[in-house]
């Protein structure tokens, strides 16, 4: 009598823990798909609030949570805020997460006998479990390696008198004209009294990286306790086993070497087009059919991510500027993108431009950027958008809003030469004429286009079999298989 075949060994289980924001959930979901492809089961932990939003977005597209991926299990825990809490106040949200989530994360680790947690750097409080339950932690950076390296240099910048951890600014007032307040958190970033810059010096991390102004350091406009907290948190990173970055060696090899642990570059990450389980808003894939009807290299794509907010004046100038270009455009306008103003303006604008432009609430951005009709990307320069634009060879018109986006603009314009800055007038407004002129200048620059395509080739080579990012992904997979 033949013996029954032994059941296959259980797939190793990994927990993935993103900070509860769109730009953090997305790349970690992309990484989760790669891990499942290599034989892992993933417990993907969202907050209850964002879990509900994701399920709503999936349902709007005819999907369910079960359709995410056979190996990805959506889990959710409370975030410590009430139903009406202001989750745009990132500082308040972040401060409440450890107390709300740590015990539940520990319970799940014990229940699943999880050996590895892949945690967002912004969720590094989970490193405390390394000592209590013996779980191993890989930190994932949702920003560039350069931004991470600057973060690690903050204590030296304080020591050198360039920034002040107590928030007492001695520099000239800092103009952040593109930033608009939405909450107290946003107000603290806008007004000079909240700046932590004492001396606006130019900083270089290494010989071949672009110089950045001290005022462009992502955290200097945050509430002052954040600087002190970050210095303290930086010291815990030694407890991590490794650091994983959504970048590639051809653009950041020097700064990867400056990180506190051996870093693995696995980008640019890309999610399968079959799921939208990384999105907090329902995507509108019908825009792809509209793109199909446009001439190759003709469409101006405009998207400002999940946090940017425009007031009425800036919104009107942007809308008029897009119309003035005389080019077809696809513009993503989130439900909470506009701060004030007549709610009917969008319908009026749609009627005015007719078939020349398309305005959607949320777009499948990677599929849009890969479309042959797209000519350029007017972007807030979030790191995910930056990597996606690089991956698809699209020139940028840079319009940063806050955090690391100003540093990313330095990469795009100064280091890579694949985009242009747009400058505000003396009122802090990006005028419709300036928008039109900058689009014309960008699309008339053959050098920018050639450099964007060259960078695309480098990005594609990195993720292809044998490329640097593919090799680093395999190193990461082998590390996660260690028990």
Tab-separated table of C-alpha atoms in Angstrom:
chain	number	residue	atom	x	y	z
A	1	UNK	CA	0.000	0.000	0.000
A	2	UNK	CA	1.513	3.276	-1.102
A	3	UNK	CA	2.208	5.765	1.642
A	4	UNK	CA	0.424	9.095	1.448
A	5	UNK	CA	2.628	11.971	0.378
A	6	UNK	CA	3.732	14.198	3.231
A	7	UNK	CA	1.989	17.569	3.275
A	8	UNK	CA	4.124	20.462	2.063
A	9	UNK	CA	5.804	22.452	4.836
A	10	UNK	CA	3.934	25.578	5.889
A	11	UNK	CA	4.868	28.765	4.058
A	12	UNK	CA	6.913	31.115	6.245
A	13	UNK	CA	4.796	33.950	7.628
A	14	UNK	CA	5.792	37.610	7.673
A	15	UNK	CA	3.978	40.585	9.176
A	16	UNK	CA	4.003	43.863	7.210
A	17	UNK	CA	3.266	47.015	9.193
A	18	UNK	CA	2.819	50.316	7.282
A	19	UNK	CA	2.225	53.738	8.756
A	20	UNK	CA	-1.498	54.484	8.165
A	21	UNK	CA	-1.203	56.796	5.153
A	22	UNK	CA	-1.633	56.206	1.425
A	23	UNK	CA	2.004	56.822	0.504
A	24	UNK	CA	3.153	54.294	3.106
A	25	UNK	CA	0.579	51.560	2.510
A	26	UNK	CA	1.198	51.428	-1.223
A	27	UNK	CA	4.920	50.522	-1.421
A	28	UNK	CA	4.616	48.011	1.425
A	29	UNK	CA	1.744	46.301	-0.367
A	30	UNK	CA	3.904	46.223	-3.484
A	31	UNK	CA	6.702	44.606	-1.473
A	32	UNK	CA	4.199	42.132	0.014
A	33	UNK	CA	3.306	40.914	-3.469
A	34	UNK	CA	6.972	40.275	-4.163
A	35	UNK	CA	7.291	38.286	-0.934
A	36	UNK	CA	4.246	36.162	-1.752
A	37	UNK	CA	5.777	35.462	-5.165
A	38	UNK	CA	8.736	33.992	-3.270
A	39	UNK	CA	6.668	31.683	-1.095
A	40	UNK	CA	5.682	33.748	1.952
A	41	UNK	CA	2.355	34.323	3.674
A	42	UNK	CA	1.882	37.987	4.620
A	43	UNK	CA	-0.219	39.456	7.421
A	44	UNK	CA	-0.723	43.026	6.191
A	45	UNK	CA	-1.717	45.249	9.120
A	46	UNK	CA	-3.780	48.382	8.516
A	47	UNK	CA	-5.675	50.506	11.010
A	48	UNK	CA	-9.398	49.801	11.261
A	49	UNK	CA	-10.075	53.212	9.723
A	50	UNK	CA	-7.931	52.602	6.635
A	51	UNK	CA	-8.998	48.953	6.351
A	52	UNK	CA	-12.590	50.123	5.932
A	53	UNK	CA	-11.515	52.655	3.304
A	54	UNK	CA	-9.600	50.007	1.352
A	55	UNK	CA	-12.558	47.621	1.373
A	56	UNK	CA	-14.811	50.456	0.184
A	57	UNK	CA	-12.379	51.283	-2.634
A	58	UNK	CA	-12.172	47.602	-3.601
A	59	UNK	CA	-15.956	47.256	-3.619
A	60	UNK	CA	-16.257	50.314	-5.853
A	61	UNK	CA	-14.050	48.496	-8.352
A	62	UNK	CA	-15.959	45.232	-8.056
A	63	UNK	CA	-13.335	43.552	-5.857
A	64	UNK	CA	-13.349	42.209	-2.302
A	65	UNK	CA	-10.673	41.887	0.341
A	66	UNK	CA	-10.407	38.185	-0.472
A	67	UNK	CA	-9.313	39.071	-4.009
A	68	UNK	CA	-6.165	40.890	-2.892
A	69	UNK	CA	-3.826	37.941	-3.225
A	70	UNK	CA	-3.950	34.325	-2.134
A	71	UNK	CA	-1.009	34.865	0.196
A	72	UNK	CA	-1.846	38.311	1.631
A	73	UNK	CA	-4.123	38.478	4.661
A	74	UNK	CA	-5.605	41.876	5.500
A	75	UNK	CA	-5.577	42.504	9.270
A	76	UNK	CA	-6.608	45.657	11.104
A	77	UNK	CA	-6.294	47.198	14.565
A	78	UNK	CA	-7.563	50.474	16.119
A	79	UNK	CA	-5.389	53.560	15.675
A	80	UNK	CA	-6.278	55.146	19.018
A	81	UNK	CA	-8.351	57.960	17.497
A	82	UNK	CA	-12.100	58.384	17.662
A	83	UNK	CA	-14.361	58.217	14.590
A	84	UNK	CA	-14.061	61.987	14.103
A	85	UNK	CA	-10.318	62.194	14.780
A	86	UNK	CA	-8.238	64.346	12.428
A	87	UNK	CA	-6.044	61.755	10.763
A	88	UNK	CA	-4.491	64.491	8.640
A	89	UNK	CA	-2.736	65.531	11.855
A	90	UNK	CA	0.104	63.094	11.348
A	91	UNK	CA	1.848	64.070	14.578
A	92	UNK	CA	-1.185	63.288	16.740
A	93	UNK	CA	-1.883	60.098	14.792
A	94	UNK	CA	1.712	58.877	15.097
A	95	UNK	CA	1.897	59.609	18.818
A	96	UNK	CA	-1.145	57.462	19.568
A	97	UNK	CA	-0.253	54.419	17.474
A	98	UNK	CA	2.136	52.588	19.850
A	99	UNK	CA	-0.346	52.550	22.739
A	100	UNK	CA	-3.210	51.546	20.427
A	101	UNK	CA	-1.426	48.885	18.381
A	102	UNK	CA	1.661	47.434	20.085
A	103	UNK	CA	-0.129	44.905	22.322
A	104	UNK	CA	-2.305	43.738	19.425
A	105	UNK	CA	0.708	43.396	17.136
A	106	UNK	CA	2.435	41.340	19.833
A	107	UNK	CA	-0.631	39.095	20.200
A	108	UNK	CA	-0.697	38.446	16.450
A	109	UNK	CA	3.026	37.722	16.385
A	110	UNK	CA	2.594	35.154	19.163
A	111	UNK	CA	-0.539	33.609	17.639
A	112	UNK	CA	1.019	33.200	14.182
A	113	UNK	CA	4.486	32.360	15.516
A	114	UNK	CA	5.745	35.178	13.297
A	115	UNK	CA	9.510	35.399	13.082
A	116	UNK	CA	9.803	38.565	10.976
A	117	UNK	CA	8.071	41.946	10.903
A	118	UNK	CA	8.678	44.262	7.952
A	119	UNK	CA	7.915	47.618	9.536
A	120	UNK	CA	7.652	51.102	8.110
A	121	UNK	CA	10.405	53.289	9.574
A	122	UNK	CA	7.582	55.460	10.923
A	123	UNK	CA	6.371	52.417	12.910
A	124	UNK	CA	9.798	51.655	14.374
A	125	UNK	CA	8.298	51.374	17.874
A	126	UNK	CA	7.717	47.744	16.913
A	127	UNK	CA	11.469	47.236	17.414
A	128	UNK	CA	10.611	46.906	21.109
A	129	UNK	CA	9.213	43.448	20.357
A	130	UNK	CA	12.661	42.218	19.382
A	131	UNK	CA	13.494	41.979	23.079
A	132	UNK	CA	10.133	40.722	24.363
A	133	UNK	CA	9.059	38.097	21.824
A	134	UNK	CA	12.270	37.698	19.849
A	135	UNK	CA	10.765	38.761	16.540
A	136	UNK	CA	13.224	40.065	13.960
A	137	UNK	CA	12.513	43.419	12.288
A	138	UNK	CA	13.334	44.748	8.850
A	139	UNK	CA	12.752	48.495	8.569
A	140	UNK	CA	11.270	49.752	5.296
A	141	UNK	CA	11.892	53.331	4.180
A	142	UNK	CA	9.004	54.913	2.286
A	143	UNK	CA	11.308	57.779	1.340
A	144	UNK	CA	14.635	57.999	-0.467
A	145	UNK	CA	17.866	56.693	1.005
A	146	UNK	CA	19.087	60.304	0.962
A	147	UNK	CA	16.172	61.367	3.171
A	148	UNK	CA	17.010	58.528	5.554
A	149	UNK	CA	20.659	59.599	5.609
A	150	UNK	CA	19.659	63.196	6.387
A	151	UNK	CA	17.500	61.932	9.236
A	152	UNK	CA	20.500	60.123	10.707
A	153	UNK	CA	22.532	63.335	10.429
A	154	UNK	CA	20.072	65.471	12.416
A	155	UNK	CA	22.039	65.199	15.712
A	156	UNK	CA	25.143	66.526	13.919
A	157	UNK	CA	23.125	69.357	12.359
A	158	UNK	CA	21.871	70.306	15.823
A	159	UNK	CA	25.416	70.121	17.198
A	160	UNK	CA	26.683	72.347	14.361
A	161	UNK	CA	23.997	74.954	15.065
A	162	UNK	CA	22.241	74.557	11.714
A	163	UNK	CA	18.927	73.406	13.129
A	164	UNK	CA	17.417	73.898	16.580
A	165	UNK	CA	15.654	70.954	18.198
A	166	UNK	CA	13.691	73.408	20.364
A	167	UNK	CA	12.096	75.200	17.411
A	168	UNK	CA	13.670	78.612	17.989
A	169	UNK	CA	14.283	79.890	14.489
A	170	UNK	CA	17.059	82.437	13.933
A	171	UNK	CA	16.946	82.264	10.155
A	172	UNK	CA	15.062	84.532	7.816
A	173	UNK	CA	11.384	83.631	7.401
A	174	UNK	CA	10.996	80.522	5.274
A	175	UNK	CA	8.670	80.765	2.313
A	176	UNK	CA	6.720	77.614	1.663
A	177	UNK	CA	4.266	79.180	-0.669
A	178	UNK	CA	3.047	75.930	-2.142
A	179	UNK	CA	1.981	74.608	1.264
A	180	UNK	CA	-1.545	75.248	2.467
A	181	UNK	CA	-2.842	74.510	5.957
A	182	UNK	CA	-5.468	71.859	6.598
A	183	UNK	CA	-5.013	71.339	10.320
A	184	UNK	CA	-2.853	72.551	13.187
A	185	UNK	CA	-0.170	70.156	11.956
A	186	UNK	CA	-0.129	71.822	8.564
A	187	UNK	CA	-0.154	75.293	10.126
A	188	UNK	CA	2.906	74.411	12.172
A	189	UNK	CA	4.744	73.581	8.978
A	190	UNK	CA	3.722	76.724	7.130
A	191	UNK	CA	4.584	79.511	9.527
A	192	UNK	CA	8.207	80.534	10.103
A	193	UNK	CA	7.777	80.512	13.894
A	194	UNK	CA	7.572	76.725	13.707
A	195	UNK	CA	10.801	76.351	11.739
A	196	UNK	CA	13.778	74.695	13.378
A	197	UNK	CA	16.385	76.218	11.051
A	198	UNK	CA	18.969	78.484	12.649
A	199	UNK	CA	21.314	78.816	9.681
A	200	UNK	CA	20.245	77.993	6.139
A	201	UNK	CA	23.351	76.251	4.880
A	202	UNK	CA	23.739	74.013	1.858
A	203	UNK	CA	24.286	70.383	2.850
A	204	UNK	CA	25.866	67.587	0.795
A	205	UNK	CA	25.665	63.988	1.958
A	206	UNK	CA	28.372	62.782	-0.416
A	207	UNK	CA	30.361	64.173	-3.373
A	208	UNK	CA	27.920	62.980	-6.046
A	209	UNK	CA	24.618	63.878	-4.382
A	210	UNK	CA	22.859	67.206	-4.907
A	211	UNK	CA	23.276	69.908	-2.287
A	212	UNK	CA	20.144	70.661	-0.284
A	213	UNK	CA	19.150	73.737	1.670
A	214	UNK	CA	18.737	73.224	5.389
A	215	UNK	CA	15.210	74.592	4.969
A	216	UNK	CA	14.434	71.647	2.649
A	217	UNK	CA	15.197	69.046	5.327
A	218	UNK	CA	11.858	67.246	5.680
A	219	UNK	CA	11.399	67.625	9.446
A	220	UNK	CA	12.496	71.200	10.105
A	221	UNK	CA	8.959	72.551	9.700
A	222	UNK	CA	7.412	70.032	12.055
A	223	UNK	CA	6.535	70.736	15.660
A	224	UNK	CA	9.747	70.918	17.639
A	225	UNK	CA	9.107	67.805	19.796
A	226	UNK	CA	9.316	65.760	16.603
A	227	UNK	CA	12.990	66.652	16.169
A	228	UNK	CA	13.820	65.487	19.694
A	229	UNK	CA	11.727	62.365	19.221
A	230	UNK	CA	13.435	61.517	15.958
A	231	UNK	CA	16.889	61.827	17.518
A	232	UNK	CA	15.785	59.385	20.218
A	233	UNK	CA	14.156	57.018	17.725
A	234	UNK	CA	17.229	57.003	15.486
A	235	UNK	CA	19.146	55.319	18.297
A	236	UNK	CA	16.784	52.317	18.225
A	237	UNK	CA	17.480	51.504	14.583
A	238	UNK	CA	20.453	49.362	15.610
A	239	UNK	CA	17.878	46.795	16.781
A	240	UNK	CA	16.740	46.229	13.187
A	241	UNK	CA	18.242	43.384	11.200
A	242	UNK	CA	18.253	45.316	7.944
A	243	UNK	CA	16.842	48.343	6.128
A	244	UNK	CA	14.928	48.029	2.860
A	245	UNK	CA	14.513	50.962	0.463
A	246	UNK	CA	12.306	51.567	-2.560
A	247	UNK	CA	15.205	52.842	-4.649
A	248	UNK	CA	18.000	51.431	-6.810
A	249	UNK	CA	21.764	51.531	-6.756
A	250	UNK	CA	22.240	53.486	-9.978
A	251	UNK	CA	20.763	56.595	-8.327
A	252	UNK	CA	21.581	56.172	-4.623
A	253	UNK	CA	24.544	53.850	-4.177
A	254	UNK	CA	26.569	56.416	-2.236
A	255	UNK	CA	23.867	57.323	0.269
A	256	UNK	CA	22.781	53.710	0.767
A	257	UNK	CA	26.207	53.186	2.284
A	258	UNK	CA	25.482	55.949	4.836
A	259	UNK	CA	22.500	54.231	6.452
A	260	UNK	CA	22.814	52.796	9.980
A	261	UNK	CA	22.433	49.170	8.828
A	262	UNK	CA	23.293	47.289	5.674
A	263	UNK	CA	20.593	48.501	3.311
A	264	UNK	CA	18.869	46.634	0.506
A	265	UNK	CA	17.558	48.585	-2.500
A	266	UNK	CA	14.636	46.728	-4.098
A	267	UNK	CA	12.984	49.436	-6.218
A	268	UNK	CA	11.306	50.746	-8.156
A	269	UNK	CA	8.476	48.642	-6.693
A	270	UNK	CA	5.354	48.113	-8.748
A	271	UNK	CA	2.047	46.539	-7.746
A	272	UNK	CA	0.219	44.096	-10.039
A	273	UNK	CA	-2.506	45.859	-12.015
A	274	UNK	CA	-4.977	43.156	-10.953
A	275	UNK	CA	-5.595	44.685	-7.516
A	276	UNK	CA	-6.164	48.076	-5.958
A	277	UNK	CA	-5.903	46.899	-2.336
A	278	UNK	CA	-3.243	49.525	-1.675
A	279	UNK	CA	-5.582	52.436	-2.449
A	280	UNK	CA	-7.651	54.480	0.007
A	281	UNK	CA	-9.754	56.007	-2.788
A	282	UNK	CA	-11.593	54.153	-5.568
A	283	UNK	CA	-9.599	54.274	-8.786
A	284	UNK	CA	-11.227	55.376	-12.035
A	285	UNK	CA	-9.736	53.060	-14.690
A	286	UNK	CA	-11.982	54.606	-17.355
A	287	UNK	CA	-9.319	57.292	-17.716
A	288	UNK	CA	-7.158	54.680	-19.479
A	289	UNK	CA	-9.687	54.459	-22.308
A	290	UNK	CA	-9.591	58.247	-22.582
A	291	UNK	CA	-5.787	58.095	-22.800
A	292	UNK	CA	-6.117	55.554	-25.602
A	293	UNK	CA	-7.837	58.242	-27.670
A	294	UNK	CA	-5.018	60.788	-27.286
A	295	UNK	CA	-1.979	61.229	-29.502
A	296	UNK	CA	1.308	59.668	-28.341
A	297	UNK	CA	3.326	61.954	-26.072
A	298	UNK	CA	0.606	64.614	-25.848
A	299	UNK	CA	-1.053	64.396	-22.406
A	300	UNK	CA	-0.092	66.422	-19.339
A	301	UNK	CA	-0.724	64.232	-16.293
A	302	UNK	CA	-1.374	66.137	-13.047
A	303	UNK	CA	-1.523	64.505	-9.606
A	304	UNK	CA	-0.510	65.754	-6.160
A	305	UNK	CA	-0.745	62.647	-4.002
A	306	UNK	CA	-2.838	62.014	-0.926
A	307	UNK	CA	-2.053	65.004	1.343
A	308	UNK	CA	-1.734	68.118	-0.820
A	309	UNK	CA	-4.491	70.699	-0.404
A	310	UNK	CA	-5.036	73.763	-2.629
A	311	UNK	CA	-6.980	76.882	-1.720
A	312	UNK	CA	-9.351	78.547	-4.153
A	313	UNK	CA	-6.785	80.928	-5.685
A	314	UNK	CA	-4.196	78.241	-6.416
A	315	UNK	CA	-6.846	75.827	-7.624
A	316	UNK	CA	-8.193	78.368	-10.112
A	317	UNK	CA	-4.743	79.258	-11.420
A	318	UNK	CA	-3.891	75.583	-11.939
A	319	UNK	CA	-7.175	74.893	-13.717
A	320	UNK	CA	-6.764	77.952	-15.967
A	321	UNK	CA	-3.108	77.089	-16.567
A	322	UNK	CA	-3.970	73.592	-17.758
A	323	UNK	CA	-6.563	75.025	-20.111
A	324	UNK	CA	-4.058	77.604	-21.389
A	325	UNK	CA	-1.538	74.939	-22.404
A	326	UNK	CA	-3.802	73.929	-25.260
A	327	UNK	CA	-2.763	70.336	-24.591
A	328	UNK	CA	-4.895	67.400	-23.443
A	329	UNK	CA	-4.565	66.804	-19.716
A	330	UNK	CA	-5.557	64.241	-17.108
A	331	UNK	CA	-5.953	65.818	-13.670
A	332	UNK	CA	-6.492	63.901	-10.421
A	333	UNK	CA	-8.620	65.896	-7.963
A	334	UNK	CA	-9.196	63.976	-4.734
A	335	UNK	CA	-12.448	64.602	-2.815
A	336	UNK	CA	-10.484	66.563	-0.164
A	337	UNK	CA	-8.053	68.280	-2.531
A	338	UNK	CA	-9.743	71.700	-2.499
A	339	UNK	CA	-9.863	73.807	0.665
A	340	UNK	CA	-13.006	75.927	0.488
A	341	UNK	CA	-14.568	77.478	-2.576
A	342	UNK	CA	-17.684	76.636	-4.549
A	343	UNK	CA	-18.221	72.886	-4.721
A	344	UNK	CA	-19.666	73.291	-8.192
A	345	UNK	CA	-16.438	74.624	-9.704
A	346	UNK	CA	-15.335	71.190	-10.868
A	347	UNK	CA	-18.446	70.561	-12.957
A	348	UNK	CA	-18.154	74.038	-14.439
A	349	UNK	CA	-14.518	73.429	-15.302
A	350	UNK	CA	-15.319	70.080	-16.920
A	351	UNK	CA	-17.941	71.738	-19.106
A	352	UNK	CA	-15.525	74.520	-20.041
A	353	UNK	CA	-12.700	72.242	-21.213
A	354	UNK	CA	-14.908	69.566	-22.756
A	355	UNK	CA	-13.006	66.665	-24.270
A	356	UNK	CA	-9.699	68.513	-24.052
A	357	UNK	CA	-9.176	67.483	-20.440
A	358	UNK	CA	-10.314	64.792	-18.047
A	359	UNK	CA	-10.678	65.276	-14.287
A	360	UNK	CA	-10.908	62.153	-12.100
A	361	UNK	CA	-11.062	61.550	-8.361
A	362	UNK	CA	-8.238	58.978	-8.249
A	363	UNK	CA	-6.281	57.270	-11.004
A	364	UNK	CA	-4.330	54.007	-11.428
A	365	UNK	CA	-1.161	56.075	-11.540
A	366	UNK	CA	1.374	53.458	-12.569
A	367	UNK	CA	-0.779	52.425	-15.507
A	368	UNK	CA	-1.282	56.072	-16.446
A	369	UNK	CA	2.441	56.867	-16.366
A	370	UNK	CA	3.206	53.829	-18.519
A	371	UNK	CA	0.698	54.927	-21.170
A	372	UNK	CA	2.312	56.102	-24.436
A	373	UNK	CA	0.074	59.185	-24.644
A	374	UNK	CA	1.494	60.726	-21.435
A	375	UNK	CA	4.055	63.465	-22.130
A	376	UNK	CA	4.903	64.769	-18.645
A	377	UNK	CA	3.952	64.650	-14.982
A	378	UNK	CA	3.046	67.721	-12.893
A	379	UNK	CA	3.769	66.244	-9.488
A	380	UNK	CA	4.128	66.993	-5.774
A	381	UNK	CA	7.280	64.811	-5.941
A	382	UNK	CA	6.343	62.295	-3.277
A	383	UNK	CA	8.846	59.453	-3.348
A	384	UNK	CA	6.357	56.898	-4.698
A	385	UNK	CA	5.380	59.237	-7.535
A	386	UNK	CA	9.041	60.034	-8.144
A	387	UNK	CA	9.954	56.347	-8.472
A	388	UNK	CA	6.942	55.692	-10.701
A	389	UNK	CA	7.828	58.582	-12.995
A	390	UNK	CA	11.432	57.390	-13.161
A	391	UNK	CA	10.330	53.806	-13.861
A	392	UNK	CA	8.306	54.971	-16.879
A	393	UNK	CA	10.646	57.652	-18.240
A	394	UNK	CA	8.292	60.613	-17.732
A	395	UNK	CA	9.666	64.185	-17.369
A	396	UNK	CA	8.558	66.110	-14.267
A	397	UNK	CA	7.263	69.584	-13.581
A	398	UNK	CA	7.968	69.746	-9.842
A	399	UNK	CA	5.474	71.304	-7.439
A	400	UNK	CA	6.416	70.010	-3.940
A	401	UNK	CA	4.099	70.455	-0.978
A	402	UNK	CA	5.801	69.286	2.236
A	403	UNK	CA	8.112	66.775	3.952
A	404	UNK	CA	10.663	65.005	1.704
A	405	UNK	CA	9.160	66.354	-1.513
A	406	UNK	CA	11.563	69.309	-1.661
A	407	UNK	CA	14.548	66.962	-1.431
A	408	UNK	CA	13.067	64.763	-4.147
A	409	UNK	CA	12.738	67.861	-6.322
A	410	UNK	CA	16.498	68.377	-5.881
A	411	UNK	CA	17.114	64.893	-7.230
A	412	UNK	CA	14.815	65.361	-10.218
A	413	UNK	CA	16.046	68.810	-11.230
A	414	UNK	CA	19.666	68.942	-10.025
A	415	UNK	CA	20.999	65.379	-9.946
A	416	UNK	CA	19.105	63.655	-12.748
A	417	UNK	CA	18.095	66.588	-14.955
A	418	UNK	CA	14.717	64.965	-15.682
A	419	UNK	CA	12.474	67.842	-14.670
A	420	UNK	CA	11.991	71.536	-13.956
A	421	UNK	CA	10.949	73.547	-10.908
A	422	UNK	CA	7.919	75.777	-11.111
A	423	UNK	CA	8.333	79.056	-9.248
A	424	UNK	CA	5.695	81.127	-7.475
A	425	UNK	CA	5.195	84.851	-7.940
A	426	UNK	CA	5.648	87.416	-5.169
A	427	UNK	CA	2.198	86.505	-3.780
A	428	UNK	CA	3.171	82.864	-3.463
A	429	UNK	CA	0.942	81.932	-6.414
A	430	UNK	CA	1.813	79.722	-9.353
A	431	UNK	CA	0.114	81.731	-12.086
A	432	UNK	CA	-1.702	80.239	-15.037
A	433	UNK	CA	0.762	81.888	-17.425
A	434	UNK	CA	3.724	80.398	-15.537
A	435	UNK	CA	2.125	76.951	-15.612
A	436	UNK	CA	1.559	77.217	-19.363
A	437	UNK	CA	5.098	78.487	-20.002
A	438	UNK	CA	6.741	75.821	-17.831
A	439	UNK	CA	4.849	73.011	-19.554
A	440	UNK	CA	5.975	74.391	-22.908
A	441	UNK	CA	9.566	74.667	-21.696
A	442	UNK	CA	9.563	71.150	-20.261
A	443	UNK	CA	8.122	69.508	-23.356
A	444	UNK	CA	10.393	71.509	-25.636
A	445	UNK	CA	13.549	70.274	-23.892
A	446	UNK	CA	14.889	67.230	-25.759
A	447	UNK	CA	17.689	66.834	-23.215
A	448	UNK	CA	15.264	66.341	-20.327
A	449	UNK	CA	13.346	63.779	-22.330
A	450	UNK	CA	16.518	61.887	-23.255
A	451	UNK	CA	17.724	61.836	-19.641
A	452	UNK	CA	14.312	60.615	-18.446
A	453	UNK	CA	14.447	57.725	-20.916
A	454	UNK	CA	18.013	56.913	-19.888
A	455	UNK	CA	16.970	56.784	-16.234
A	456	UNK	CA	14.042	54.561	-17.196
A	457	UNK	CA	16.465	52.086	-18.763
A	458	UNK	CA	18.581	52.072	-15.605
A	459	UNK	CA	15.499	51.510	-13.431
A	460	UNK	CA	14.249	48.658	-15.614
A	461	UNK	CA	17.680	47.037	-15.642
A	462	UNK	CA	17.791	47.165	-11.841
A	463	UNK	CA	14.579	45.151	-11.377
A	464	UNK	CA	15.218	42.707	-14.242
A	465	UNK	CA	16.660	39.278	-13.463
A	466	UNK	CA	20.246	39.765	-12.367
A	467	UNK	CA	19.825	43.515	-11.828
A	468	UNK	CA	20.895	45.170	-8.596
A	469	UNK	CA	17.373	45.521	-7.155
A	470	UNK	CA	16.494	41.957	-8.129
A	471	UNK	CA	19.624	40.692	-6.410
A	472	UNK	CA	18.868	42.731	-3.276
A	473	UNK	CA	15.310	41.369	-3.240
A	474	UNK	CA	16.680	37.819	-3.317
A	475	UNK	CA	19.039	38.697	-0.449
A	476	UNK	CA	16.056	39.989	1.498
A	477	UNK	CA	14.020	36.861	0.765
A	478	UNK	CA	16.875	34.655	1.962
A	479	UNK	CA	17.220	36.736	5.130
A	480	UNK	CA	13.480	36.377	5.869
A	481	UNK	CA	13.790	32.603	5.525
A	482	UNK	CA	16.199	32.562	8.438
A	483	UNK	CA	14.434	31.536	11.647
